[in-house]
PDB file of C-alpha atoms in Angstrom:
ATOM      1  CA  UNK A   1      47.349 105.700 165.997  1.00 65.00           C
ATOM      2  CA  UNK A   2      49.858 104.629 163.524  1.00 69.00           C
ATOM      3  CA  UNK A   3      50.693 108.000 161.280  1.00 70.00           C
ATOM      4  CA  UNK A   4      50.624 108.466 158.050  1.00 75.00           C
ATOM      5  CA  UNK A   5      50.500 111.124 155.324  1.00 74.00           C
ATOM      6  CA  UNK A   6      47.029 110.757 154.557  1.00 80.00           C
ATOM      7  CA  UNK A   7      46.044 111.255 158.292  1.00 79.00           C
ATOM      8  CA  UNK A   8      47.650 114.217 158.462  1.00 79.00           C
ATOM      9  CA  UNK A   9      45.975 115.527 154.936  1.00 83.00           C
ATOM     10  CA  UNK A  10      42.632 114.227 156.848  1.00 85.00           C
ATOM     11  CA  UNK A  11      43.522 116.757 159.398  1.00 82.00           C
ATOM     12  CA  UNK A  12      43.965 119.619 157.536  1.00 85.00           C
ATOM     13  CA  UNK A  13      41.379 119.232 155.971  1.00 87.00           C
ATOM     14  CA  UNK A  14      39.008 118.831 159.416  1.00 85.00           C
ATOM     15  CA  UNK A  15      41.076 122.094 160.594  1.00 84.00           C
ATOM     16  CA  UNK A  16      40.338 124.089 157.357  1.00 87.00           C
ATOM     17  CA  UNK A  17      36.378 122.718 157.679  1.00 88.00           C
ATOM     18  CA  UNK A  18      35.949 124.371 161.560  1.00 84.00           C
ATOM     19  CA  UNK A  19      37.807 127.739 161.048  1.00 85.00           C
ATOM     20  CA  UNK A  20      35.352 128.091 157.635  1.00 86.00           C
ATOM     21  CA  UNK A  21      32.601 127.187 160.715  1.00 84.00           C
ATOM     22  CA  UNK A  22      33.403 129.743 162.852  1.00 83.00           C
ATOM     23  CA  UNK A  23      33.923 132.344 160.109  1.00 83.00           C
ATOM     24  CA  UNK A  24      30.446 132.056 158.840  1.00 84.00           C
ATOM     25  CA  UNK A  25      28.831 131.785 162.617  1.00 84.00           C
ATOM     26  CA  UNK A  26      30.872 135.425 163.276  1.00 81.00           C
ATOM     27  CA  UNK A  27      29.986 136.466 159.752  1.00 83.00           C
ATOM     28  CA  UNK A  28      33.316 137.611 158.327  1.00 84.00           C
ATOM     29  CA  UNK A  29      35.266 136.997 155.691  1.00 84.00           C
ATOM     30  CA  UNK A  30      38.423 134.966 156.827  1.00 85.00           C
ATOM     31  CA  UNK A  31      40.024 133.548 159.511  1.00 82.00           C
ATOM     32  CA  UNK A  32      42.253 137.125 160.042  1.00 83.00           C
ATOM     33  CA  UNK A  33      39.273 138.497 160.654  1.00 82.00           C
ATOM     34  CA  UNK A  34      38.009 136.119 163.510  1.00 81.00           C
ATOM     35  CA  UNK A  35      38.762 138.853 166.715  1.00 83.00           C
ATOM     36  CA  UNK A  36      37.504 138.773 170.454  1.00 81.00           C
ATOM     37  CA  UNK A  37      35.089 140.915 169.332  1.00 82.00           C
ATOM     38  CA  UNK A  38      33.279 139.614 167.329  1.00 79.00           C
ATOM     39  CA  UNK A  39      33.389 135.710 169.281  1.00 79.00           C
ATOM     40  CA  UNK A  40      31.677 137.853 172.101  1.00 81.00           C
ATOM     41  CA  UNK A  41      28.683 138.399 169.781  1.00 78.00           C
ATOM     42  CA  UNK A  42      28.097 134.839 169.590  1.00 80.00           C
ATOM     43  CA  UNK A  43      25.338 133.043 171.719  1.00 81.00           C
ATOM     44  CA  UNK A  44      26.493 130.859 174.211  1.00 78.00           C
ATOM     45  CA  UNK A  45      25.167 127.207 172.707  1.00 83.00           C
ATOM     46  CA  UNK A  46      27.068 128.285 169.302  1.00 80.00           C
ATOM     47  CA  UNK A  47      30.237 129.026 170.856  1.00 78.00           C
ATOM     48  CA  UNK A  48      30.334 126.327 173.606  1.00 84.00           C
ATOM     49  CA  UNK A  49      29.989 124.015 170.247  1.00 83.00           C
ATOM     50  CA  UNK A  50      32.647 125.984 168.341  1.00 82.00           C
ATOM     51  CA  UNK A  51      34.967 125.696 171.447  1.00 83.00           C
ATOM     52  CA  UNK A  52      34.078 121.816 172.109  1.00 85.00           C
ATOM     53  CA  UNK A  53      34.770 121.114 168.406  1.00 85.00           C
ATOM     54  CA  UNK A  54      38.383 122.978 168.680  1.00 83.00           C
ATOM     55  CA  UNK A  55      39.075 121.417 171.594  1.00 86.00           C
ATOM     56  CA  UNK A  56      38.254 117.808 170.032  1.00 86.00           C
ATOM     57  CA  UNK A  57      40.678 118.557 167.199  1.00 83.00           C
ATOM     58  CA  UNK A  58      43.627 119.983 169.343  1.00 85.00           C
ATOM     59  CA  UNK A  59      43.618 116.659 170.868  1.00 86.00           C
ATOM     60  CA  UNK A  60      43.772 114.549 167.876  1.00 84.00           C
ATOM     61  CA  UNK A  61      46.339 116.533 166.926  1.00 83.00           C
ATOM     62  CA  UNK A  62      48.309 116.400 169.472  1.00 84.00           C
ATOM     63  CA  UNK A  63      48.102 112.608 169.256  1.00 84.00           C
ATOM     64  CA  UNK A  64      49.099 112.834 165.579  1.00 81.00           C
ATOM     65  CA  UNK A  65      52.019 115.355 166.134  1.00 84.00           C
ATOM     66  CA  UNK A  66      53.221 112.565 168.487  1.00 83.00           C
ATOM     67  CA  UNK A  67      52.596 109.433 166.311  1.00 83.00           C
ATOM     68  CA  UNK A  68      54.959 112.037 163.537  1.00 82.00           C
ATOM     69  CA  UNK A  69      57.657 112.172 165.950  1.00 83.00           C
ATOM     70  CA  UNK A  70      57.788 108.564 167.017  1.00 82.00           C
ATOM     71  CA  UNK A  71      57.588 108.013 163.401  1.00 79.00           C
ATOM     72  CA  UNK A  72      60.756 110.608 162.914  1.00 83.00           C
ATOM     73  CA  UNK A  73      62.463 108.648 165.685  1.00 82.00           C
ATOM     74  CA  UNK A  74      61.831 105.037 163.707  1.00 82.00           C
ATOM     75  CA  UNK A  75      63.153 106.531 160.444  1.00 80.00           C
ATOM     76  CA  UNK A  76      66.178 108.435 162.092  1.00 84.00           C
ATOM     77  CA  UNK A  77      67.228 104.551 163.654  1.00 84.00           C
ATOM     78  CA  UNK A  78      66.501 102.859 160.384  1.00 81.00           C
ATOM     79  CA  UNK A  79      68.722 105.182 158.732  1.00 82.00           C
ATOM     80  CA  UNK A  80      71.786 104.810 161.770  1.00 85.00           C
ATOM     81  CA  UNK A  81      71.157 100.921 161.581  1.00 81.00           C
ATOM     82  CA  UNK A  82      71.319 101.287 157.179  1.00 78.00           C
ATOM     83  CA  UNK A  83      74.556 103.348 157.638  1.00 81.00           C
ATOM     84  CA  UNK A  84      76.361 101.217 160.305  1.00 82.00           C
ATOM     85  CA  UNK A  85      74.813  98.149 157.694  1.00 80.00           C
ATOM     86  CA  UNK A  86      76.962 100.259 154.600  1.00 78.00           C
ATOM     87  CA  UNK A  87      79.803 100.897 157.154  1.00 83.00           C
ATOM     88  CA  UNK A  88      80.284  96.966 157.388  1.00 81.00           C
ATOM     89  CA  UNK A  89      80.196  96.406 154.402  1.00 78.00           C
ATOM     90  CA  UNK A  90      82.958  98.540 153.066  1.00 77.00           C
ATOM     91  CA  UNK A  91      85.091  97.695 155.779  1.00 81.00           C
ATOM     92  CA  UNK A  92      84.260  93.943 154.654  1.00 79.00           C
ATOM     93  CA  UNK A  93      85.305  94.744 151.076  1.00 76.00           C
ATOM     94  CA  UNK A  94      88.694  96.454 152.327  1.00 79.00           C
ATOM     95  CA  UNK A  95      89.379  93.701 154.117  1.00 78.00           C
ATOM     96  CA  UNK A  96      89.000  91.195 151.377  1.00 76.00           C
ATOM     97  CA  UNK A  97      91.528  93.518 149.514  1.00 71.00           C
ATOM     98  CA  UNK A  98      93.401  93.333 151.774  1.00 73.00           C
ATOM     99  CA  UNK A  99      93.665  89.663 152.377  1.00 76.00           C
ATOM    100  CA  UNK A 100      93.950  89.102 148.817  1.00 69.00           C
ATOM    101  CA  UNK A 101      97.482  91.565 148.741  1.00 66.00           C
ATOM    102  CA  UNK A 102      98.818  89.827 151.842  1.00 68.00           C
ATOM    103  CA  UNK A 103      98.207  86.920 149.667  1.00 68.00           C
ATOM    104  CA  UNK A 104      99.348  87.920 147.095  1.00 62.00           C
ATOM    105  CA  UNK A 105     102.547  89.401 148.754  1.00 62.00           C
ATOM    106  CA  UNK A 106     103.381  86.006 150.513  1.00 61.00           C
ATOM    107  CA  UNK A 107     103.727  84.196 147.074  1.00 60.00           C
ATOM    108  CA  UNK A 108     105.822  87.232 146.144  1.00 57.00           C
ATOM    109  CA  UNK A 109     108.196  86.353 148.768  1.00 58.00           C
ATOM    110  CA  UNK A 110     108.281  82.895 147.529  1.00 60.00           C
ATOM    111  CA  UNK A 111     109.389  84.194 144.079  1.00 55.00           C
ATOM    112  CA  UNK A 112     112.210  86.619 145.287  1.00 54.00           C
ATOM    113  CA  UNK A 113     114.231  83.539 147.288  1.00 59.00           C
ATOM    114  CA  UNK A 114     113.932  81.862 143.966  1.00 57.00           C
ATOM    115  CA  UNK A 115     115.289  84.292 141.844  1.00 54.00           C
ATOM    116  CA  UNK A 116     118.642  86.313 141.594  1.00 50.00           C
ATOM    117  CA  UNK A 117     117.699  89.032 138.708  1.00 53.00           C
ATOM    118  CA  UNK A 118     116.118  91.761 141.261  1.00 54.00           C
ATOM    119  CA  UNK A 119     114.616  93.975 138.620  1.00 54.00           C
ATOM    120  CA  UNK A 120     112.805  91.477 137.174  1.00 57.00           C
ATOM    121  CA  UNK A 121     111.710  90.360 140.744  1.00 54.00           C
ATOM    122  CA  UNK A 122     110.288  94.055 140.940  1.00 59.00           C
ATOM    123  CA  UNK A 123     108.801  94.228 137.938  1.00 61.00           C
ATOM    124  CA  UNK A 124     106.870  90.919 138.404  1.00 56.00           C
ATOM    125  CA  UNK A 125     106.066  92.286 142.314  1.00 67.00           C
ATOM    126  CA  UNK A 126     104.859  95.767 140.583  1.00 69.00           C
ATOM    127  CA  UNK A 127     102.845  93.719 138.151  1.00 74.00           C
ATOM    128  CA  UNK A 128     101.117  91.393 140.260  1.00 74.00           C
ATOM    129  CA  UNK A 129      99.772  94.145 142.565  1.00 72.00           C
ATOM    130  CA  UNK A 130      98.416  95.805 139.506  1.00 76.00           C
ATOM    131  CA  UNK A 131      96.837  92.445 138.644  1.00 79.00           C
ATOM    132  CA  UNK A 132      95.399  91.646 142.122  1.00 75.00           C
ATOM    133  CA  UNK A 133      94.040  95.157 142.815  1.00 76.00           C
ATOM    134  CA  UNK A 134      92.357  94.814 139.114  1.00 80.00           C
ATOM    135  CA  UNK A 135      90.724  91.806 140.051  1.00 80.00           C
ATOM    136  CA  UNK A 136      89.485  92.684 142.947  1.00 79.00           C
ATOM    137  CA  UNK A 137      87.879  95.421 141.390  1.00 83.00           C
ATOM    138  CA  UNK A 138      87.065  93.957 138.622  1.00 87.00           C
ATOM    139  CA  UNK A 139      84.617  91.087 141.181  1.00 87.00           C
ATOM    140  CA  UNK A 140      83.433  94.133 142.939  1.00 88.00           C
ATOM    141  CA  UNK A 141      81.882  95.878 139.813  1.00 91.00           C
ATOM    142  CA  UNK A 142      80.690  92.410 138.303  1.00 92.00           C
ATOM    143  CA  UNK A 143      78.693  91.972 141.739  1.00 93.00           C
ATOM    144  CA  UNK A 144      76.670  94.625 140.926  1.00 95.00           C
ATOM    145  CA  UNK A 145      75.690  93.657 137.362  1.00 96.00           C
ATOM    146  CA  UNK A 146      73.110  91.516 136.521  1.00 96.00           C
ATOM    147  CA  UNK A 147      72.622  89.638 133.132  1.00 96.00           C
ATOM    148  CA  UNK A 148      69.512  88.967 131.406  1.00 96.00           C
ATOM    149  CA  UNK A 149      69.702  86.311 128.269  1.00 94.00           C
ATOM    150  CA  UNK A 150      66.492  85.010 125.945  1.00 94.00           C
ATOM    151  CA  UNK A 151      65.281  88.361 125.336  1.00 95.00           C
ATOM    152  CA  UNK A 152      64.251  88.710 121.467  1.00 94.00           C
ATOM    153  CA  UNK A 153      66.656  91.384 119.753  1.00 94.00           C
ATOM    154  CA  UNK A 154      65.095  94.502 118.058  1.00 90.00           C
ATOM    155  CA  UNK A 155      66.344  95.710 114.701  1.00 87.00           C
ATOM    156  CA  UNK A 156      67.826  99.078 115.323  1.00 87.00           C
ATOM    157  CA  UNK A 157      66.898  98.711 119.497  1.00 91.00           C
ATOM    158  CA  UNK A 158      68.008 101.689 121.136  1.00 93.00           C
ATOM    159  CA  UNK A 159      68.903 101.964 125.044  1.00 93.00           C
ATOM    160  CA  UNK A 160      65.569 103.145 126.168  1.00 93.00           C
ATOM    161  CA  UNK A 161      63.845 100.559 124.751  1.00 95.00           C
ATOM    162  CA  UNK A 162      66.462  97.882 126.471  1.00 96.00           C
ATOM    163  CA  UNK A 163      65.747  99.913 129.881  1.00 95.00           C
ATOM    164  CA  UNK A 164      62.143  99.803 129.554  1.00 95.00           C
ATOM    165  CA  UNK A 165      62.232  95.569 128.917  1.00 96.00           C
ATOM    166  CA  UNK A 166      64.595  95.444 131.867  1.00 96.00           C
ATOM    167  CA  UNK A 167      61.840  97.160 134.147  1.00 95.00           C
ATOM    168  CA  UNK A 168      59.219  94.933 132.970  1.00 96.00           C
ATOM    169  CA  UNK A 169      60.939  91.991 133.691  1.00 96.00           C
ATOM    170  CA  UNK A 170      61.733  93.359 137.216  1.00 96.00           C
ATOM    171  CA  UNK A 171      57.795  94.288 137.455  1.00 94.00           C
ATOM    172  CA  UNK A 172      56.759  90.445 135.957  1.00 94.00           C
ATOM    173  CA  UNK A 173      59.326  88.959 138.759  1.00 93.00           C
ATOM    174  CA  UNK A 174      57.457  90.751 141.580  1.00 92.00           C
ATOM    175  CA  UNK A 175      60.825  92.439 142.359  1.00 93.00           C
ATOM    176  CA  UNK A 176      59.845  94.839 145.520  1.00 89.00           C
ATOM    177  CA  UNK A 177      61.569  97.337 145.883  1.00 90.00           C
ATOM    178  CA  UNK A 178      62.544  98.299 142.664  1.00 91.00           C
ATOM    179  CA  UNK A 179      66.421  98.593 142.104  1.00 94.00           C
ATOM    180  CA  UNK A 180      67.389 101.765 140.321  1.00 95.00           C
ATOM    181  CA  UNK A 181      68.869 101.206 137.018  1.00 96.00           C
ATOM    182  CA  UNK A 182      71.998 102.618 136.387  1.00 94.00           C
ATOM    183  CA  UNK A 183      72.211 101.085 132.648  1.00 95.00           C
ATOM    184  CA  UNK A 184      70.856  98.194 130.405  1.00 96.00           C
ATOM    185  CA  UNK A 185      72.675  97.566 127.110  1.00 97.00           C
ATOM    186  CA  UNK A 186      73.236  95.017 124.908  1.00 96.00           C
ATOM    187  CA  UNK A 187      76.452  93.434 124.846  1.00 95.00           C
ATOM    188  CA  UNK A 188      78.470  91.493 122.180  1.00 92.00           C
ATOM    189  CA  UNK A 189      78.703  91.391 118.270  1.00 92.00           C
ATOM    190  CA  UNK A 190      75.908  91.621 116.364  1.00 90.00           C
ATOM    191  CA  UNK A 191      75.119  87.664 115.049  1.00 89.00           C
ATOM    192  CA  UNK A 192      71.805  87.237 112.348  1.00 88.00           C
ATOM    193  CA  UNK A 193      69.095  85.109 114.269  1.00 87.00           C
ATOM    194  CA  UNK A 194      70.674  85.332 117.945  1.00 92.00           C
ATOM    195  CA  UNK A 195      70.071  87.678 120.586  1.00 94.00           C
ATOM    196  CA  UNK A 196      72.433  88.871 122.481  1.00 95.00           C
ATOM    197  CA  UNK A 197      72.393  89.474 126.103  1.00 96.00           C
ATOM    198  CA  UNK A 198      71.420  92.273 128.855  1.00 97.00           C
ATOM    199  CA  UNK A 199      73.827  93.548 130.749  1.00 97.00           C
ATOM    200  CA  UNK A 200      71.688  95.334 133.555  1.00 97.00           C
ATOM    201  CA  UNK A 201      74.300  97.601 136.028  1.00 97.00           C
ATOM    202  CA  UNK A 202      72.183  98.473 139.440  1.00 96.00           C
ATOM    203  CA  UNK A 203      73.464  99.865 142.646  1.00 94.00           C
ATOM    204  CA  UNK A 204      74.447  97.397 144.550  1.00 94.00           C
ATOM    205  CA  UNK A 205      75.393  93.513 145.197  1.00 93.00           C
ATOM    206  CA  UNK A 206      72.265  93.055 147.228  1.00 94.00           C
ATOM    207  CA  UNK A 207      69.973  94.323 144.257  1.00 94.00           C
ATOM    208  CA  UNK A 208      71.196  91.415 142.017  1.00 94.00           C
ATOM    209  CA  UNK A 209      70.529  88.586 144.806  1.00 93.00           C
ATOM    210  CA  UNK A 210      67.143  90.728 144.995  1.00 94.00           C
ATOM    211  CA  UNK A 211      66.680  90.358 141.454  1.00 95.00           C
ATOM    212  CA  UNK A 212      68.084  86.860 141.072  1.00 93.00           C
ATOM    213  CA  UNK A 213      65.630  85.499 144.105  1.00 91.00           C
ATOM    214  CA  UNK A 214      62.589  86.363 142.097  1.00 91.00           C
ATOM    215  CA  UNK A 215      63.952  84.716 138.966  1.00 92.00           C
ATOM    216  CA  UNK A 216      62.082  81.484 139.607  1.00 89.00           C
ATOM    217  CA  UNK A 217      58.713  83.438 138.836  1.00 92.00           C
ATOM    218  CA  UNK A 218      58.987  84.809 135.541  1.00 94.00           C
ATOM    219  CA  UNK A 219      58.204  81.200 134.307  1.00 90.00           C
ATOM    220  CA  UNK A 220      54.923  81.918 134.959  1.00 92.00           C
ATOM    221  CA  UNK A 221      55.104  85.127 133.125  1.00 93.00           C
ATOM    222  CA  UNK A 222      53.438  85.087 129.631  1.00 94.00           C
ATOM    223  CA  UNK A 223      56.020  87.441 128.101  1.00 95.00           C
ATOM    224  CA  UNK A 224      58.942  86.075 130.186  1.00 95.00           C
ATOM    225  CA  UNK A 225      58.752  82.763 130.364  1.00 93.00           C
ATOM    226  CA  UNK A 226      61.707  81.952 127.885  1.00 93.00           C
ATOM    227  CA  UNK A 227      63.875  84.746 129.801  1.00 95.00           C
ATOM    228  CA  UNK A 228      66.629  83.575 132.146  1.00 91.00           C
ATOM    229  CA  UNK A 229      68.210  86.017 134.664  1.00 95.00           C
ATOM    230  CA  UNK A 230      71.762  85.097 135.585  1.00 92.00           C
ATOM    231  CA  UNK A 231      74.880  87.234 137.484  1.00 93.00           C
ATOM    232  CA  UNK A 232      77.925  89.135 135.469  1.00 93.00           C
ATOM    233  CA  UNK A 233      80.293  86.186 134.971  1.00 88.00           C
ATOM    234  CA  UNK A 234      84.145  86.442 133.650  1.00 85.00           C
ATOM    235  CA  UNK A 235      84.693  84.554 130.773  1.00 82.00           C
ATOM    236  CA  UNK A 236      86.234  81.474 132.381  1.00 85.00           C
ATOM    237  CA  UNK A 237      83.552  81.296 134.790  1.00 83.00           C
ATOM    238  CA  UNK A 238      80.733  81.611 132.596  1.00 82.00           C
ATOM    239  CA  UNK A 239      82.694  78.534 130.898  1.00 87.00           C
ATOM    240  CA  UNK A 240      82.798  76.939 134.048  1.00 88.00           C
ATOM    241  CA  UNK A 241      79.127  77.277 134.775  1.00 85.00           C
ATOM    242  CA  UNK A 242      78.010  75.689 131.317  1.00 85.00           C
ATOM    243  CA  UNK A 243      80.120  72.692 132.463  1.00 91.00           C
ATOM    244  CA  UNK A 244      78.358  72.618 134.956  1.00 90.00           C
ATOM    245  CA  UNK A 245      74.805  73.188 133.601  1.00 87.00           C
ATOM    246  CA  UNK A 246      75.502  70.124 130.604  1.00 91.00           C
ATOM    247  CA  UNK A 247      76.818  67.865 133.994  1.00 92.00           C
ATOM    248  CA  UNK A 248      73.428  68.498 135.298  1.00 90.00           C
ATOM    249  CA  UNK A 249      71.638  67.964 132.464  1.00 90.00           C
ATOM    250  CA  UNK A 250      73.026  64.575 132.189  1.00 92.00           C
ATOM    251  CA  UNK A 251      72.187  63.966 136.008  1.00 91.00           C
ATOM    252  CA  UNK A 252      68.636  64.750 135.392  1.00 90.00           C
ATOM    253  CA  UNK A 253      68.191  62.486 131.976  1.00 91.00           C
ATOM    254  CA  UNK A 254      69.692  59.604 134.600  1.00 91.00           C
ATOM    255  CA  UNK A 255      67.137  60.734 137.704  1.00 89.00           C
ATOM    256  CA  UNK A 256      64.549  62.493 137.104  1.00 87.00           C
ATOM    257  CA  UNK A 257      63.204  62.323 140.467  1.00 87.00           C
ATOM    258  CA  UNK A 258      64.947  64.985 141.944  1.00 86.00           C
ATOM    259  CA  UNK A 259      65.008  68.753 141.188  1.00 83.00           C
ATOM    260  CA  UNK A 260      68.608  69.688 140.381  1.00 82.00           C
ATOM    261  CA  UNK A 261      69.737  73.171 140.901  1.00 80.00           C
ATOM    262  CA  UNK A 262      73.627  74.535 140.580  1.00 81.00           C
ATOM    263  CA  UNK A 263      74.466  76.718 144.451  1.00 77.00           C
ATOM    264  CA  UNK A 264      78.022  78.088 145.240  1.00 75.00           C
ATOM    265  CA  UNK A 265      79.343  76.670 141.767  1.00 80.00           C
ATOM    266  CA  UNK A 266      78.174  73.094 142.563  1.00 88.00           C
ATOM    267  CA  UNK A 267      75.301  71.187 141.162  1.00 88.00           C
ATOM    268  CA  UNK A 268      72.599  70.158 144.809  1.00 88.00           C
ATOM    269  CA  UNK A 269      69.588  68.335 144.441  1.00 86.00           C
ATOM    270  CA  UNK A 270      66.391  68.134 146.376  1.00 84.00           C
ATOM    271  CA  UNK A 271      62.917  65.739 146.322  1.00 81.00           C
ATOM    272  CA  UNK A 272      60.299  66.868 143.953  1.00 73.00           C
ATOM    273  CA  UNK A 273      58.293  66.247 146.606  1.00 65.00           C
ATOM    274  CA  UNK A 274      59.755  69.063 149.035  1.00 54.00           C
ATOM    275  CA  UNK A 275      60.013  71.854 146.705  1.00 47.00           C
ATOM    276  CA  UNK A 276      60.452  74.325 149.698  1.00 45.00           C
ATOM    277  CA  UNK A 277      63.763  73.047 149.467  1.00 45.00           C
ATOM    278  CA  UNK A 278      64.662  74.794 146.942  1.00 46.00           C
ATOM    279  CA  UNK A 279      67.029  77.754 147.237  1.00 44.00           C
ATOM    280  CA  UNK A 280      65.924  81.279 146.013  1.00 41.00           C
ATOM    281  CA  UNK A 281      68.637  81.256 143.450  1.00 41.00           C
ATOM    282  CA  UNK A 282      66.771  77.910 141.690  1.00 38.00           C
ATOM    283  CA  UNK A 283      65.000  79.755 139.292  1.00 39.00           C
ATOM    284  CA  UNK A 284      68.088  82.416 137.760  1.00 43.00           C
ATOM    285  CA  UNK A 285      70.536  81.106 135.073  1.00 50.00           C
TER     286      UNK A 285
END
């Protein structure tokens, strides 16, 4: 017996049905009422089937009160397993921190033997820890953003409306489960006859690559179709990637053949014929 919430509503239910059984076989008025006394009354054929059906139900659920608690026991491991999961993670992150100041620090060093002004030497140390630590934080937040461009613009479009889109893109995309939406806004000046991007900010890394997996199947969305979904890119690496898009464009008016896709910041290319090929990240911008 696998449990579930309905199974145990069915039992109540089956439970609430016999007691109102023997009530009306003792002829009182509720269960409080049910005493010794008035069982005793009973005929033997109507209680050896009240007893018989009681007994039949204590076993089920007994069986159900164990299926719960192996069920308690699954959830309680999930959970351990999610936490030691989130545990490794963060220690991941602090150690790319701190890679990045020991880094950092070792081209420090390289700067002081080259230099005889000290305070200078400290100010540029002081500043480039600022600088590193921003960065790092500044990759860490853009992980968890997710950008959505194509979508037309409003006139006067207010946040709730921008959050509502967001969740029917998520809903056309098949995403499963739902990530929770922390905020969707528009972002950039105001320009007659473009529209400016989403900026969607979820809860975690993991929810964009969710997000950005299912990309590929909003072009068979009839309200979608013209959206692309793409991650929160700096400046120079948004520049980069359109570079990168025009090279491909170019390799796909020379060979059509193949099904070009850009992966880890370089442009890969697979067989038409093999479309399995493709990675999940094919179908976001």
């Amino acid at each position: 017996m696998e449990f579930s919430v309905d199974l145990l509503n069915t039992m109540e239910k089956k439970m609430t049905c016999e007691i109102q059984k023997v009530v009306k076989a003792v002829n009182v008025s509720c269960a409080s009422e049910i005493t010794e006394t008035a069982l005793m009354k009973l005929s033997k054929n109507p209680l050896t089937k009240i007893v018989d059906s009681l007994l039949n139900l204590m076993e089920q659920n007994v069986e159900l009160c164990k299926c719960a608690a192996g069920k308690m026991d699954q959830l309680k491991s999930e959970k351990i397993a999610d936490q030691k999961l989130l545990i490794e993670l963060q220690q991941n992150q602090i150690n790319t921190v701190q890679e990045t100041v020991k880094s950092e620090m070792k081209s420090w060093a390289d700067v002081v033997k080259k230099t005889s002004n000290q305070r200078n030497v400290k100010q540029l140390t002081e500043n480039s820890v600022k600088q590193a630590v921003r960065a790092v934080n500044e990759e860490e937040k853009r992980s968890k953003n997710l950008m959505i461009y194509g979508w037309q613009e409003k006139e006067k479009e207010v946040r709730f409306e921008v959050t509502k889109t967001v969740k029917d893109v998520f809903n056309d995309a098949d995403i499963f489960p739902v990530p929770h939406i922390y905020e969707a806004y528009r972002i950039g000046k105001i320009e007659q006859g473009k529209n400016r991007p989403i900026k969607v900010e979820l809860e975690s890394a993991n929810d964009v690559d969710l997000v950005l997996k299912g990309a590929r199947k909003l072009k068979d969305s009839d309200r979608f179709n013209k959206v692309y979904l793409g991650p929160d890119r700096t400046k120079e690496n948004q520049l980069a990637h359109n570079k990168l898009v025009k090279q491909m464009k170019q390799m796909i008016a020379r060979d059509p053949s193949k099904h070009y896709f850009i992966s880890q910041r370089k442009i890969c290319s697979v067989d038409k014929d093999f479309p399995s090929q493709t990675p999940a990240l094919a179908g976001a911008r």
